[in-house]
Structure formats: structure tokens, C-alpha cells
Amino acid sequence: MREPRPLYGMGFFHVLESGWINEVVIFDYHDPDHYYHGLTSDELVEEKEALAKNMQFYLDMEEVKLNGKPCFPRVIDVDIGFRGSIEYPYIVFIIVFKGELKPGVNVFEDIYEEETVEYGYRVYWMLPETGRFIEADLGVPYIITSGGRLLVFNVEPGVKVRGYEKIVFEVERINSPGGHRSTTRE
């Protein structure tokens, strides 16, 4: 049986005034031998647990900071579905982390292993209504739209990513924390 082959990825980061960042990562695959479709209910549960553990392993290798203080992304859910055909599954990772957001200028940094990208991906960062992106250092071109609230960038297959991202943004006001329980490294 041939392994499912990744085709494309998308990441959505939604920054909340409370300091929580909700991240949704979606990977599209080509699965000509229908591996994912052939899983039983129990096997599907095991596969999702294995995928979550694998993604968490890579997240734990990253050094994520907001305003110089460490943040600890956690996988809270994984889903597997199909885009119109059992040959084209997708995997969704729901990830959350909390940082100390402050009124005014904030700096997000992510340090990870350098690599040459096998498949392309697109990333969206969205700020709350009171936020505006100032600049980014991503190693690839980016655009800021929607009145400064949305930052978007693409990474094409074959590009060598240097393992460092920095995003600078401002937020006028901060709401009191809530809506999520605290997540710490265990």
C-alpha cells in the first residue's frame, strides 16, 4: 500500500484579546489506496491519537514566544475527512496556546528546525478588531490586508525555510482572560 502523500497545507491563527491564540492547521493529501477511508471506527480513533501525538512532538520542539515569554502550543483535537473523493483526505489539527498580550506593540516569535518544504502551504493570521499588524520577518513575502487585521503568506514547494518567524503587531486594548482553561507544559 502506498502512503498517503501530502499535497498542500493551510494554517489559520486567530489572536484573541485575552492572549489566547487559536490555530487550525489543515493538510490535504492524495491517498490513491484509500488508507484513511479503509480505517474502522476503532482504527480511526487510534490514527487520530497517533497524529495528535506526532504533531505535539513537533510543536514541543519549537520555541514559541509572545513578548519574549514562552508559550506552549497544545493539540486539542484532530479530525480526518474527505474533499469530494476518498482519494483526497484532509487532516485538521486544532491547536491552542496562550501568551501575555499587552496593550500596544506585541512580538510573536517562532523558532523551529530549518527545512526544505516538500509541499506548499498558506498561512493566515487574524487579529482582534482593535489590532493591527506592523511588520513581519518570515523569510517569504507577505501581505497585510483588511485594515491591518489580516496577515497572509505563502510558502511554495522547494523553498528552504530558515526556522525563524517574527510577527510584530499592536493591540489597543486587552480583554480579561476567559473562554479557555490555562495550558501549561506538563
Short mmCIF file of C-alpha atoms in Angstrom, two decimals:
data_model
loop_
_atom_site.label_atom_id
_atom_site.label_comp_id
_atom_site.label_asym_id
_atom_site.label_seq_id
_atom_site.Cartn_x
_atom_site.Cartn_y
_atom_site.Cartn_z
CA MET A 1 0.00 0.00 0.00
CA ARG A 2 1.27 3.45 -0.93
CA GLU A 3 1.49 6.04 1.84
CA PRO A 4 -0.91 8.99 1.56
CA ARG A 5 1.06 11.88 0.02
CA PRO A 6 0.69 15.45 1.34
CA LEU A 7 -0.44 17.94 -1.31
CA TYR A 8 -0.97 21.26 0.46
CA GLY A 9 -1.31 22.83 3.88
CA MET A 10 -3.17 25.78 5.36
CA GLY A 11 -2.77 27.40 8.76
CA PHE A 12 -5.16 29.84 10.44
CA PHE A 13 -4.06 31.73 13.57
CA HIS A 14 -6.75 33.72 15.36
CA VAL A 15 -5.34 36.02 18.07
CA LEU A 16 -7.77 36.88 20.87
CA GLU A 17 -7.50 39.93 23.14
CA SER A 18 -7.25 37.55 26.10
CA GLY A 19 -3.86 36.35 24.81
CA TRP A 20 -5.18 33.01 23.57
CA ILE A 21 -4.18 32.06 20.05
CA ASN A 22 -6.39 29.50 18.32
CA GLU A 23 -4.61 27.70 15.49
CA VAL A 24 -6.25 25.49 12.87
CA VAL A 25 -3.88 23.58 10.57
CA ILE A 26 -5.27 21.63 7.59
CA PHE A 27 -3.27 19.23 5.44
CA ASP A 28 -4.65 17.92 2.14
CA TYR A 29 -3.48 14.50 0.94
CA HIS A 30 -3.65 12.27 -2.10
CA ASP A 31 -4.50 8.74 -0.94
CA PRO A 32 -4.87 6.52 -4.04
CA ASP A 33 -5.08 3.31 -1.97
CA HIS A 34 -7.79 4.75 0.33
CA TYR A 35 -5.88 4.15 3.58
CA TYR A 36 -7.90 6.66 5.61
CA HIS A 37 -11.23 5.60 4.14
CA GLY A 38 -10.49 1.96 4.98
CA LEU A 39 -10.00 2.54 8.72
CA THR A 40 -12.53 1.03 11.10
CA SER A 41 -14.02 3.26 13.82
CA ASP A 42 -11.52 1.96 16.38
CA GLU A 43 -8.61 2.33 13.96
CA LEU A 44 -9.74 5.87 13.18
CA VAL A 45 -9.62 6.78 16.87
CA GLU A 46 -6.12 5.27 17.15
CA GLU A 47 -4.99 7.10 13.99
CA LYS A 48 -6.22 10.46 15.30
CA GLU A 49 -4.44 9.85 18.63
CA ALA A 50 -1.21 8.96 16.78
CA LEU A 51 -1.50 12.04 14.57
CA ALA A 52 -2.08 14.27 17.61
CA LYS A 53 0.92 12.77 19.40
CA ASN A 54 3.13 13.22 16.33
CA MET A 55 2.07 16.86 15.83
CA GLN A 56 2.58 17.55 19.55
CA PHE A 57 6.10 16.13 19.29
CA TYR A 58 6.96 18.68 16.59
CA LEU A 59 5.26 21.53 18.44
CA ASP A 60 7.29 20.68 21.55
CA MET A 61 10.49 21.04 19.51
CA GLU A 62 9.58 24.62 18.58
CA GLU A 63 10.40 27.63 20.71
CA VAL A 64 7.29 29.83 20.63
CA LYS A 65 7.31 33.21 22.38
CA LEU A 66 4.96 36.12 22.78
CA ASN A 67 6.66 39.27 24.06
CA GLY A 68 9.76 37.26 24.97
CA LYS A 69 7.89 34.79 27.21
CA PRO A 70 7.47 31.11 26.26
CA CYS A 71 4.14 29.78 25.01
CA PHE A 72 3.30 26.10 24.79
CA PRO A 73 1.05 25.11 21.85
CA ARG A 74 -1.15 22.09 22.58
CA VAL A 75 -3.07 19.89 20.14
CA ILE A 76 -6.62 19.66 21.49
CA ASP A 77 -8.30 17.82 18.60
CA VAL A 78 -7.68 16.09 15.26
CA ASP A 79 -10.21 15.39 12.54
CA ILE A 80 -9.99 13.43 9.28
CA GLY A 81 -12.37 13.97 6.37
CA PHE A 82 -12.55 13.89 2.58
CA ARG A 83 -12.74 16.57 -0.11
CA GLY A 84 -15.23 15.18 -2.58
CA SER A 85 -13.44 11.85 -3.01
CA ILE A 86 -11.96 9.16 -0.79
CA GLU A 87 -8.69 9.70 -2.68
CA TYR A 88 -8.37 13.22 -1.23
CA PRO A 89 -8.48 13.16 2.57
CA TYR A 90 -7.66 16.09 4.79
CA ILE A 91 -6.42 16.18 8.36
CA VAL A 92 -7.33 19.07 10.67
CA PHE A 93 -5.32 19.89 13.80
CA ILE A 94 -6.88 22.21 16.39
CA ILE A 95 -4.12 23.80 18.47
CA VAL A 96 -4.28 26.41 21.24
CA PHE A 97 -1.75 28.38 23.22
CA LYS A 98 -1.76 31.40 25.49
CA GLY A 99 0.65 34.27 25.76
CA GLU A 100 0.80 37.52 27.64
CA LEU A 101 -0.68 40.02 25.24
CA LYS A 102 -0.32 43.67 26.21
CA PRO A 103 -1.87 46.92 25.02
CA GLY A 104 0.42 48.44 22.39
CA VAL A 105 3.15 46.62 20.46
CA ASN A 106 3.45 42.82 20.77
CA VAL A 107 6.03 40.47 19.24
CA PHE A 108 5.37 36.82 18.32
CA GLU A 109 8.40 34.63 17.58
CA ASP A 110 8.68 31.01 16.50
CA ILE A 111 11.99 29.17 16.24
CA TYR A 112 11.98 25.74 14.63
CA GLU A 113 14.15 23.44 12.55
CA GLU A 114 15.22 24.60 9.10
CA GLU A 115 13.85 22.52 6.25
CA THR A 116 13.12 22.45 2.55
CA VAL A 117 9.37 22.46 2.05
CA GLU A 118 8.03 19.38 0.23
CA TYR A 119 4.57 20.85 -0.49
CA GLY A 120 3.20 24.36 -0.50
CA TYR A 121 1.20 25.98 2.25
CA ARG A 122 -0.61 29.23 3.03
CA VAL A 123 -0.89 30.88 6.44
CA TYR A 124 -3.43 33.42 7.71
CA TRP A 125 -3.00 35.42 10.94
CA MET A 126 -6.04 37.37 12.15
CA LEU A 127 -6.06 39.97 14.92
CA PRO A 128 -8.98 41.20 17.01
CA GLU A 129 -10.83 44.32 15.88
CA THR A 130 -8.52 46.57 17.94
CA GLY A 131 -5.35 45.03 16.43
CA ARG A 132 -3.10 45.94 13.50
CA PHE A 133 -0.07 44.17 12.07
CA ILE A 134 3.04 46.35 11.91
CA GLU A 135 5.63 44.13 10.24
CA ALA A 136 6.81 40.56 9.86
CA ASP A 137 10.07 38.72 9.31
CA LEU A 138 9.05 35.42 7.72
CA GLY A 139 11.69 34.78 5.08
CA VAL A 140 8.95 34.93 2.41
CA PRO A 141 6.79 37.76 1.05
CA TYR A 142 3.59 38.55 2.95
CA ILE A 143 0.62 40.87 2.66
CA ILE A 144 -1.33 42.77 5.30
CA THR A 145 -5.00 43.41 4.43
CA SER A 146 -8.40 44.04 5.99
CA GLY A 147 -7.42 47.32 7.60
CA GLY A 148 -4.26 45.78 9.03
CA ARG A 149 -6.01 42.89 10.83
CA LEU A 150 -5.04 40.10 8.43
CA LEU A 151 -1.52 38.89 7.57
CA VAL A 152 -1.17 36.27 4.82
CA PHE A 153 1.83 34.46 3.36
CA ASN A 154 2.60 31.50 1.08
CA VAL A 155 5.48 29.07 1.10
CA GLU A 156 6.00 27.25 -2.19
CA PRO A 157 7.31 23.68 -2.58
CA GLY A 158 11.10 23.53 -2.66
CA VAL A 159 11.60 26.69 -0.59
CA LYS A 160 14.09 26.37 2.26
CA VAL A 161 12.55 27.85 5.40
CA ARG A 162 15.13 29.19 7.79
CA GLY A 163 13.38 28.20 11.01
CA TYR A 164 12.53 31.64 12.35
CA GLU A 165 9.39 33.76 12.17
CA LYS A 166 8.71 37.10 13.82
CA ILE A 167 5.41 38.97 13.65
CA VAL A 168 5.00 42.42 15.19
CA PHE A 169 1.51 43.77 15.86
CA GLU A 170 -0.30 46.20 18.08
CA VAL A 171 -3.50 45.83 20.04
CA GLU A 172 -5.26 48.86 21.51
CA ARG A 173 -6.94 47.15 24.45
CA ILE A 174 -6.91 43.80 26.18
CA ASN A 175 -10.00 41.96 27.44
CA SER A 176 -9.91 39.94 30.64
CA PRO A 177 -8.90 36.31 30.16
CA GLY A 178 -11.58 33.72 29.71
CA GLY A 179 -13.10 31.12 27.50
CA HIS A 180 -10.24 28.62 27.76
CA ARG A 181 -8.60 26.86 30.62
CA SER A 182 -4.91 27.51 31.19
CA THR A 183 -2.48 25.34 29.27
CA THR A 184 0.96 24.69 30.71
CA ARG A 185 3.74 22.35 29.76
CA GLU A 186 3.29 19.08 31.59
#
